[in-house]
Amino acid sequence: LAKTTQPISMDSYEGQEVNITCSHNNIATNDYITWYQQFPSQGPRFIIQGYKTKVTNEVASLFIPADRKSSTLSLPRVSLSDTAVYYCLVGYPNDYKLSFGAGTTVTVRA
Amino acid sequence: GAGVSQSPSNKVTEKGKDVELRCDPISGHTALYWYRQSLGQGLEFLIYFQGNSAPDKSGLPSDRFSAERTGGSVSTLTIQRTQQEDSAVYLCASSLGLGITSSGETQYFGPGTRLLVL
């Protein structure tokens, strides 16, 4: 079973930028990288998706280097409501078991 | 349209009983996924359906677990002879179904069923 690796937890303060890096050494050529956000007692929710270089939407940015062996989710100017668990998802060849990382618990403090 | 729905939202059962969990995917989504999330843990993939077919059932924790999908829509996850270690949140997700090996598919998750086995 292929796996991704991301930090277990990160602390931040309101207004700061939070960057979470996910390692995925065995990423396949056609695979995308997707990040999900999960609040307590809720299912995960899609945040952003990318293939290479940089992707930005109204919520976050995703930076992917040329070798695509890692990716960084960037949350600009976080608020208390951004406190959640963030999951990195990458598909691997011949592997039906999609690999969710263990998740990074981001805690934003006032 | 409506999102993914799951029922029941909470289920308390006694050890040894059978339970049935239901998932209604988003209309038109051909791919459906089941995950398990134990308290404070990440998501554990259980099984994936493309239409009514499950190409790989090896993610199911034991032979007490089974899943089916009918009409390319509703799916049921059944746990027989429940054990206390089965206590967890069971999450269902659906996607358009363009290809499991590419995570270009966005998965839409339901709220989950919280199962407690006493």
GROMACS .gro file of N, CA, C and O in nm, chain A residues 6-110:
model
  420
    6GLN      N    1   0.282   1.335   0.606
    6GLN     CA    2   0.263   1.476   0.638
    6GLN      C    3   0.278   1.493   0.789
    6GLN      O    4   0.265   1.395   0.864
    7PRO      N    5   0.306   1.615   0.835
    7PRO     CA    6   0.325   1.635   0.980
    7PRO      C    7   0.197   1.604   1.057
    7PRO      O    8   0.088   1.620   1.006
    8ILE      N    9   0.215   1.559   1.178
    8ILE     CA   10   0.100   1.521   1.260
    8ILE      C   11   0.021   1.644   1.304
    8ILE      O   12  -0.102   1.643   1.306
    9SER      N   13   0.091   1.752   1.337
    9SER     CA   14   0.020   1.870   1.386
    9SER      C   15   0.099   1.998   1.358
    9SER      O   16   0.221   1.992   1.337
   10MET      N   17   0.026   2.108   1.355
   10MET     CA   18   0.087   2.239   1.337
   10MET      C   19   0.004   2.340   1.416
   10MET      O   20  -0.120   2.332   1.413
   11ASP      N   21   0.071   2.431   1.482
   11ASP     CA   22   0.003   2.538   1.555
   11ASP      C   23   0.029   2.671   1.485
   11ASP      O   24   0.137   2.693   1.429
   12SER      N   25  -0.071   2.758   1.491
   12SER     CA   26  -0.054   2.890   1.430
   12SER      C   27  -0.141   2.990   1.504
   12SER      O   28  -0.218   2.955   1.593
   13TYR      N   29  -0.129   3.116   1.465
   13TYR     CA   30  -0.211   3.222   1.521
   13TYR      C   31  -0.292   3.288   1.411
   13TYR      O   32  -0.254   3.283   1.292
   14GLU      N   33  -0.399   3.348   1.451
   14GLU     CA   34  -0.486   3.416   1.354
   14GLU      C   35  -0.406   3.516   1.271
   14GLU      O   36  -0.322   3.588   1.322
   15GLY      N   37  -0.435   3.518   1.142
   15GLY     CA   38  -0.369   3.613   1.053
   15GLY      C   39  -0.241   3.563   0.991
   15GLY      O   40  -0.191   3.623   0.895
   16GLN      N   41  -0.186   3.452   1.042
   16GLN     CA   42  -0.062   3.399   0.987
   16GLN      C   43  -0.089   3.308   0.868
   16GLN      O   44  -0.202   3.264   0.846
   17GLU      N   45   0.016   3.279   0.794
   17GLU     CA   46   0.008   3.184   0.683
   17GLU      C   47   0.053   3.047   0.734
   17GLU      O   48   0.153   3.036   0.805
   18VAL      N   49  -0.021   2.944   0.698
   18VAL     CA   50   0.013   2.807   0.738
   18VAL      C   51   0.049   2.727   0.613
   18VAL      O   52  -0.026   2.726   0.515
   19ASN      N   53   0.162   2.660   0.618
   19ASN     CA   54   0.209   2.577   0.506
   19ASN      C   55   0.225   2.433   0.553
   19ASN      O   56   0.297   2.406   0.648
   20ILE      N   57   0.158   2.341   0.487
   20ILE     CA   58   0.164   2.199   0.521
   20ILE      C   59   0.222   2.123   0.403
   20ILE      O   60   0.168   2.130   0.292
   21THR      N   61   0.330   2.050   0.427
   21THR     CA   62   0.395   1.976   0.320
   21THR      C   63   0.362   1.827   0.329
   21THR      O   64   0.367   1.768   0.436
   22CYS      N   65   0.331   1.768   0.216
   22CYS     CA   66   0.301   1.625   0.205
   22CYS      C   67   0.405   1.561   0.114
   22CYS      O   68   0.432   1.613   0.005
   23SER      N   69   0.463   1.451   0.156
   23SER     CA   70   0.560   1.377   0.075
   23SER      C   71   0.491   1.258   0.009
   23SER      O   72   0.418   1.185   0.074
   24HIS      N   73   0.514   1.242  -0.121
   24HIS     CA   74   0.455   1.131  -0.196
   24HIS      C   75   0.554   1.085  -0.302
   24HIS      O   76   0.539   1.116  -0.421
   25ASN      N   77   0.654   1.010  -0.260
   25ASN     CA   78   0.765   0.972  -0.348
   25ASN      C   79   0.724   0.887  -0.467
   25ASN      O   80   0.791   0.888  -0.569
   26ASN      N   81   0.618   0.806  -0.452
   26ASN     CA   82   0.580   0.711  -0.558
   26ASN      C   83   0.465   0.761  -0.643
   26ASN      O   84   0.393   0.681  -0.703
   27ILE      N   85   0.447   0.890  -0.651
   27ILE     CA   86   0.336   0.945  -0.730
   27ILE      C   87   0.350   0.902  -0.875
   27ILE      O   88   0.458   0.898  -0.932
   28ALA      N   89   0.237   0.865  -0.936
   28ALA     CA   90   0.236   0.820  -1.076
   28ALA      C   91   0.223   0.939  -1.170
   28ALA      O   92   0.176   1.045  -1.132
   29THR      N   93   0.261   0.915  -1.294
   29THR     CA   94   0.265   1.022  -1.393
   29THR      C   95   0.130   1.094  -1.409
   29THR      O   96   0.126   1.216  -1.422
   30ASN      N   97   0.023   1.018  -1.407
   30ASN     CA   98  -0.109   1.078  -1.433
   30ASN      C   99  -0.185   1.118  -1.307
   30ASN      O  100  -0.300   1.162  -1.316
   31ASP      N  101  -0.122   1.101  -1.193
   31ASP     CA  102  -0.193   1.128  -1.068
   31ASP      C  103  -0.199   1.276  -1.034
   31ASP      O  104  -0.106   1.351  -1.061
   32TYR      N  105  -0.309   1.314  -0.970
   32TYR     CA  106  -0.326   1.447  -0.916
   32TYR      C  107  -0.307   1.444  -0.765
   32TYR      O  108  -0.309   1.338  -0.703
   33ILE      N  109  -0.287   1.560  -0.709
   33ILE     CA  110  -0.272   1.574  -0.564
   33ILE      C  111  -0.392   1.655  -0.515
   33ILE      O  112  -0.421   1.763  -0.568
   34THR      N  113  -0.460   1.601  -0.418
   34THR     CA  114  -0.582   1.664  -0.368
   34THR      C  115  -0.573   1.680  -0.216
   34THR      O  116  -0.524   1.591  -0.148
   35TRP      N  117  -0.619   1.791  -0.168
   35TRP     CA  118  -0.622   1.816  -0.024
   35TRP      C  119  -0.767   1.829   0.023
   35TRP      O  120  -0.849   1.892  -0.043
   36TYR      N  121  -0.791   1.768   0.138
   36TYR     CA  122  -0.923   1.774   0.200
   36TYR      C  123  -0.910   1.832   0.340
   36TYR      O  124  -0.808   1.820   0.406
   37GLN      N  125  -1.020   1.891   0.388
   37GLN     CA  126  -1.027   1.950   0.521
   37GLN      C  127  -1.138   1.879   0.597
   37GLN      O  128  -1.244   1.851   0.541
   38GLN      N  129  -1.112   1.847   0.723
   38GLN     CA  130  -1.215   1.780   0.802
   38GLN      C  131  -1.230   1.847   0.937
   38GLN      O  132  -1.134   1.858   1.014
   39PHE      N  133  -1.354   1.890   0.965
   39PHE     CA  134  -1.388   1.944   1.096
   39PHE      C  135  -1.442   1.830   1.183
   39PHE      O  136  -1.490   1.729   1.131
   40PRO      N  137  -1.437   1.845   1.314
   40PRO     CA  138  -1.490   1.741   1.403
   40PRO      C  139  -1.635   1.707   1.370
   40PRO      O  140  -1.716   1.795   1.341
   41SER      N  141  -1.664   1.580   1.370
   41SER     CA  142  -1.800   1.527   1.348
   41SER      C  143  -1.853   1.555   1.207
   41SER      O  144  -1.976   1.554   1.186
   42GLN      N  145  -1.764   1.580   1.114
   42GLN     CA  146  -1.806   1.599   0.976
   42GLN      C  147  -1.719   1.514   0.884
   42GLN      O  148  -1.607   1.475   0.920
   43GLY      N  149  -1.770   1.486   0.763
   43GLY     CA  150  -1.689   1.420   0.663
   43GLY      C  151  -1.589   1.519   0.603
   43GLY      O  152  -1.608   1.641   0.610
   44PRO      N  153  -1.482   1.468   0.542
   44PRO     CA  154  -1.384   1.556   0.478
   44PRO      C  155  -1.447   1.638   0.364
   44PRO      O  156  -1.544   1.594   0.302
   45ARG      N  157  -1.389   1.753   0.341
   45ARG     CA  158  -1.439   1.843   0.237
   45ARG      C  159  -1.324   1.883   0.145
   45ARG      O  160  -1.215   1.916   0.192
   46PHE      N  161  -1.348   1.879   0.016
   46PHE     CA  162  -1.247   1.915  -0.084
   46PHE      C  163  -1.200   2.059  -0.066
   46PHE      O  164  -1.281   2.150  -0.047
   47ILE      N  165  -1.067   2.080  -0.069
   47ILE     CA  166  -1.011   2.215  -0.062
   47ILE      C  167  -0.954   2.256  -0.197
   47ILE      O  168  -0.991   2.360  -0.253
   48ILE      N  169  -0.859   2.178  -0.248
   48ILE     CA  170  -0.787   2.219  -0.367
   48ILE      C  171  -0.724   2.096  -0.432
   48ILE      O  172  -0.699   1.996  -0.365
   49GLN      N  173  -0.697   2.107  -0.560
   49GLN     CA  174  -0.638   1.996  -0.635
   49GLN      C  175  -0.541   2.052  -0.739
   49GLN      O  176  -0.567   2.157  -0.798
   50GLY      N  177  -0.432   1.978  -0.763
   50GLY     CA  178  -0.336   2.023  -0.863
   50GLY      C  179  -0.258   1.908  -0.922
   50GLY      O  180  -0.257   1.796  -0.868
   51TYR      N  181  -0.191   1.936  -1.033
   51TYR     CA  182  -0.107   1.836  -1.098
   51TYR      C  183   0.041   1.877  -1.092
   51TYR      O  184   0.127   1.796  -1.059
   52LYS      N  185   0.069   2.002  -1.126
   52LYS     CA  186   0.205   2.050  -1.116
   52LYS      C  187   0.204   2.201  -1.100
   52LYS      O  188   0.099   2.266  -1.111
   53THR      N  189   0.315   2.258  -1.069
   53THR     CA  190   0.339   2.400  -1.045
   53THR      C  191   0.251   2.454  -0.934
   53THR      O  192   0.255   2.405  -0.824
   54LYS      N  193   0.169   2.556  -0.963
   54LYS     CA  194   0.093   2.620  -0.857
   54LYS      C  195  -0.053   2.633  -0.896
   54LYS      O  196  -0.086   2.664  -1.010
   55VAL      N  197  -0.138   2.607  -0.800
   55VAL     CA  198  -0.282   2.625  -0.817
   55VAL      C  199  -0.332   2.712  -0.702
   55VAL      O  200  -0.290   2.693  -0.588
   56THR      N  201  -0.419   2.804  -0.733
   56THR     CA  202  -0.475   2.892  -0.630
   56THR      C  203  -0.626   2.902  -0.647
   56THR      O  204  -0.675   2.914  -0.759
   57ASN      N  205  -0.698   2.895  -0.535
   57ASN     CA  206  -0.840   2.923  -0.538
   57ASN      C  207  -0.872   3.020  -0.424
   57ASN      O  208  -0.781   3.077  -0.363
   58GLU      N  209  -0.997   3.038  -0.396
   58GLU     CA  210  -1.036   3.138  -0.297
   58GLU      C  211  -1.002   3.097  -0.155
   58GLU      O  212  -1.007   3.178  -0.064
   59VAL      N  213  -0.966   2.971  -0.137
   59VAL     CA  214  -0.941   2.919  -0.003
   59VAL      C  215  -0.792   2.898   0.024
   59VAL      O  216  -0.744   2.925   0.135
   60ALA      N  217  -0.719   2.847  -0.074
   60ALA     CA  218  -0.581   2.806  -0.050
   60ALA      C  219  -0.500   2.809  -0.178
   60ALA      O  220  -0.553   2.831  -0.287
   61SER      N  221  -0.369   2.784  -0.162
   61SER     CA  222  -0.280   2.764  -0.275
   61SER      C  223  -0.210   2.630  -0.259
   61SER      O  224  -0.189   2.583  -0.146
   62LEU      N  225  -0.176   2.571  -0.371
   62LEU     CA  226  -0.107   2.443  -0.371
   62LEU      C  227   0.018   2.456  -0.457
   62LEU      O  228   0.009   2.492  -0.574
   63PHE      N  229   0.133   2.427  -0.397
   63PHE     CA  230   0.260   2.437  -0.466
   63PHE      C  231   0.315   2.295  -0.489
   63PHE      O  232   0.328   2.217  -0.394
   64ILE      N  233   0.350   2.266  -0.613
   64ILE     CA  234   0.401   2.134  -0.648
   64ILE      C  235   0.532   2.152  -0.725
   64ILE      O  236   0.532   2.211  -0.833
   65PRO      N  237   0.643   2.100  -0.674
   65PRO     CA  238   0.771   2.116  -0.744
   65PRO      C  239   0.775   2.029  -0.869
   65PRO      O  240   0.689   1.943  -0.890
   66ALA      N  241   0.875   2.051  -0.950
   66ALA     CA  242   0.885   1.982  -1.079
   66ALA      C  243   0.889   1.830  -1.065
   66ALA      O  244   0.831   1.759  -1.147
   67ASP      N  245   0.954   1.778  -0.962
   67ASP     CA  246   0.961   1.632  -0.948
   67ASP      C  247   0.834   1.571  -0.890
   67ASP      O  248   0.818   1.449  -0.889
   68ARG      N  249   0.745   1.653  -0.843
   68ARG     CA  250   0.612   1.613  -0.791
   68ARG      C  251   0.620   1.514  -0.675
   68ARG      O  252   0.521   1.447  -0.643
   69LYS      N  253   0.731   1.503  -0.611
   69LYS     CA  254   0.743   1.409  -0.500
   69LYS      C  255   0.696   1.467  -0.368
   69LYS      O  256   0.697   1.400  -0.264
   70SER      N  257   0.654   1.590  -0.372
   70SER     CA  258   0.595   1.651  -0.254
   70SER      C  259   0.501   1.762  -0.299
   70SER      O  260   0.499   1.798  -0.417
   71SER      N  261   0.422   1.810  -0.207
   71SER     CA  262   0.335   1.924  -0.237
   71SER      C  263   0.313   2.001  -0.108
   71SER      O  264   0.323   1.944   0.002
   72THR      N  265   0.286   2.130  -0.122
   72THR     CA  266   0.266   2.215  -0.004
   72THR      C  267   0.134   2.289  -0.016
   72THR      O  268   0.110   2.361  -0.113
   73LEU      N  269   0.049   2.267   0.082
   73LEU     CA  270  -0.077   2.339   0.093
   73LEU      C  271  -0.051   2.467   0.172
   73LEU      O  272   0.005   2.461   0.281
   74SER      N  273  -0.092   2.579   0.118
   74SER     CA  274  -0.072   2.707   0.184
   74SER      C  275  -0.207   2.770   0.216
   74SER      O  276  -0.289   2.791   0.126
   75LEU      N  277  -0.229   2.798   0.344
   75LEU     CA  278  -0.352   2.863   0.389
   75LEU      C  279  -0.315   3.006   0.431
   75LEU      O  280  -0.246   3.027   0.530
   76PRO      N  281  -0.359   3.106   0.355
   76PRO     CA  282  -0.321   3.244   0.385
   76PRO      C  283  -0.405   3.303   0.497
   76PRO      O  284  -0.525   3.279   0.504
   77ARG      N  285  -0.344   3.376   0.586
   77ARG     CA  286  -0.415   3.451   0.688
   77ARG      C  287  -0.523   3.366   0.755
   77ARG      O  288  -0.643   3.393   0.742
   78VAL      N  289  -0.482   3.265   0.827
   78VAL     CA  290  -0.578   3.173   0.888
   78VAL      C  291  -0.659   3.241   0.997
   78VAL      O  292  -0.615   3.338   1.059
   79SER      N  293  -0.778   3.186   1.019
   79SER     CA  294  -0.864   3.232   1.127
   79SER      C  295  -0.895   3.112   1.217
   79SER      O  296  -0.860   2.998   1.185
   80LEU      N  297  -0.963   3.139   1.326
   80LEU     CA  298  -0.995   3.032   1.421
   80LEU      C  299  -1.073   2.919   1.352
   80LEU      O  300  -1.059   2.802   1.387
   81SER      N  301  -1.156   2.955   1.256
   81SER     CA  302  -1.240   2.856   1.188
   81SER      C  303  -1.162   2.765   1.094
   81SER      O  304  -1.219   2.671   1.038
   82ASP      N  305  -1.036   2.791   1.075
   82ASP     CA  306  -0.951   2.703   0.993
   82ASP      C  307  -0.893   2.589   1.076
   82ASP      O  308  -0.825   2.501   1.021
   83THR      N  309  -0.920   2.588   1.205
   83THR     CA  310  -0.877   2.477   1.289
   83THR      C  311  -0.947   2.350   1.244
   83THR      O  312  -1.070   2.341   1.245
   84ALA      N  313  -0.869   2.252   1.198
   84ALA     CA  314  -0.924   2.131   1.138
   84ALA      C  315  -0.811   2.032   1.112
   84ALA      O  316  -0.694   2.062   1.137
   85VAL      N  317  -0.847   1.916   1.061
   85VAL     CA  318  -0.748   1.819   1.014
   85VAL      C  319  -0.742   1.829   0.862
   85VAL      O  320  -0.846   1.833   0.795
   86TYR      N  321  -0.622   1.833   0.808
   86TYR     CA  322  -0.602   1.848   0.664
   86TYR      C  323  -0.537   1.719   0.610
   86TYR      O  324  -0.434   1.674   0.661
   87TYR      N  325  -0.598   1.663   0.507
   87TYR     CA  326  -0.551   1.538   0.448
   87TYR      C  327  -0.497   1.560   0.307
   87TYR      O  328  -0.558   1.630   0.226
   88CYS      N  329  -0.386   1.494   0.279
   88CYS     CA  330  -0.326   1.493   0.147
   88CYS      C  331  -0.364   1.362   0.079
   88CYS      O  332  -0.353   1.256   0.139
   89LEU      N  333  -0.413   1.368  -0.043
   89LEU     CA  334  -0.458   1.248  -0.115
   89LEU      C  335  -0.390   1.239  -0.251
   89LEU      O  336  -0.392   1.335  -0.328
   90VAL      N  337  -0.330   1.124  -0.277
   90VAL     CA  338  -0.265   1.101  -0.406
   90VAL      C  339  -0.301   0.961  -0.454
   90VAL      O  340  -0.304   0.868  -0.375
   91GLY      N  341  -0.330   0.949  -0.582
   91GLY     CA  342  -0.360   0.818  -0.638
   91GLY      C  343  -0.232   0.753  -0.685
   91GLY      O  344  -0.143   0.820  -0.737
   92TYR      N  345  -0.220   0.619  -0.669
   92TYR     CA  346  -0.103   0.543  -0.712
   92TYR      C  347  -0.145   0.441  -0.816
   92TYR      O  348  -0.258   0.393  -0.813
   93PRO      N  349  -0.054   0.402  -0.907
   93PRO     CA  350  -0.090   0.308  -1.011
   93PRO      C  351  -0.127   0.171  -0.955
   93PRO      O  352  -0.069   0.124  -0.860
   94ASN      N  353  -0.224   0.107  -1.016
   94ASN     CA  354  -0.268  -0.028  -0.979
   94ASN      C  355  -0.302  -0.039  -0.831
   94ASN      O  356  -0.286  -0.144  -0.771
   95ASP      N  357  -0.348   0.067  -0.774
   95ASP     CA  358  -0.379   0.066  -0.632
   95ASP      C  359  -0.517   0.125  -0.609
   95ASP      O  360  -0.535   0.246  -0.618
   96TYR      N  361  -0.614   0.041  -0.586
   96TYR     CA  362  -0.750   0.088  -0.563
   96TYR      C  363  -0.763   0.157  -0.428
   96TYR      O  364  -0.855   0.231  -0.404
   97LYS      N  365  -0.668   0.130  -0.339
   97LYS     CA  366  -0.680   0.182  -0.204
   97LYS      C  367  -0.618   0.322  -0.202
   97LYS      O  368  -0.500   0.340  -0.181
   98LEU      N  369  -0.699   0.420  -0.227
   98LEU     CA  370  -0.650   0.557  -0.228
   98LEU      C  371  -0.584   0.591  -0.096
   98LEU      O  372  -0.635   0.558   0.009
   99SER      N  373  -0.470   0.654  -0.104
   99SER     CA  374  -0.389   0.677   0.014
   99SER      C  375  -0.414   0.815   0.073
   99SER      O  376  -0.362   0.914   0.024
  100PHE      N  377  -0.494   0.819   0.177
  100PHE     CA  378  -0.507   0.940   0.256
  100PHE      C  379  -0.390   0.941   0.354
  100PHE      O  380  -0.361   0.841   0.417
  101GLY      N  381  -0.323   1.054   0.366
  101GLY     CA  382  -0.222   1.068   0.468
  101GLY      C  383  -0.287   1.060   0.605
  101GLY      O  384  -0.410   1.059   0.616
  102ALA      N  385  -0.208   1.051   0.707
  102ALA     CA  386  -0.262   1.042   0.843
  102ALA      C  387  -0.330   1.171   0.883
  102ALA      O  388  -0.405   1.176   0.980
  103GLY      N  389  -0.307   1.275   0.809
  103GLY     CA  390  -0.371   1.401   0.839
  103GLY      C  391  -0.286   1.491   0.926
  103GLY      O  392  -0.209   1.444   1.010
  104THR      N  393  -0.297   1.619   0.905
  104THR     CA  394  -0.228   1.718   0.987
  104THR      C  395  -0.332   1.798   1.064
  104THR      O  396  -0.420   1.859   1.003
  105THR      N  397  -0.322   1.795   1.195
  105THR     CA  398  -0.414   1.874   1.277
  105THR      C  399  -0.359   2.015   1.290
  105THR      O  400  -0.252   2.035   1.347
  106VAL      N  401  -0.430   2.109   1.232
  106VAL     CA  402  -0.391   2.250   1.240
  106VAL      C  403  -0.475   2.318   1.347
  106VAL      O  404  -0.598   2.313   1.343
  107THR      N  405  -0.408   2.378   1.443
  107THR     CA  406  -0.476   2.451   1.550
  107THR      C  407  -0.442   2.597   1.539
  107THR      O  408  -0.324   2.634   1.543
  108VAL      N  409  -0.544   2.679   1.522
  108VAL     CA  410  -0.525   2.823   1.511
  108VAL      C  411  -0.569   2.888   1.643
  108VAL      O  412  -0.682   2.866   1.688
  109ARG      N  413  -0.480   2.966   1.700
  109ARG     CA  414  -0.509   3.031   1.827
  109ARG      C  415  -0.527   3.181   1.809
  109ARG      O  416  -0.471   3.238   1.714
  110ALA      N  417  -0.604   3.240   1.896
  110ALA     CA  418  -0.628   3.385   1.889
  110ALA      C  419  -0.503   3.462   1.929
  110ALA      O  420  -0.421   3.414   2.008
   0.00000   0.00000   0.00000
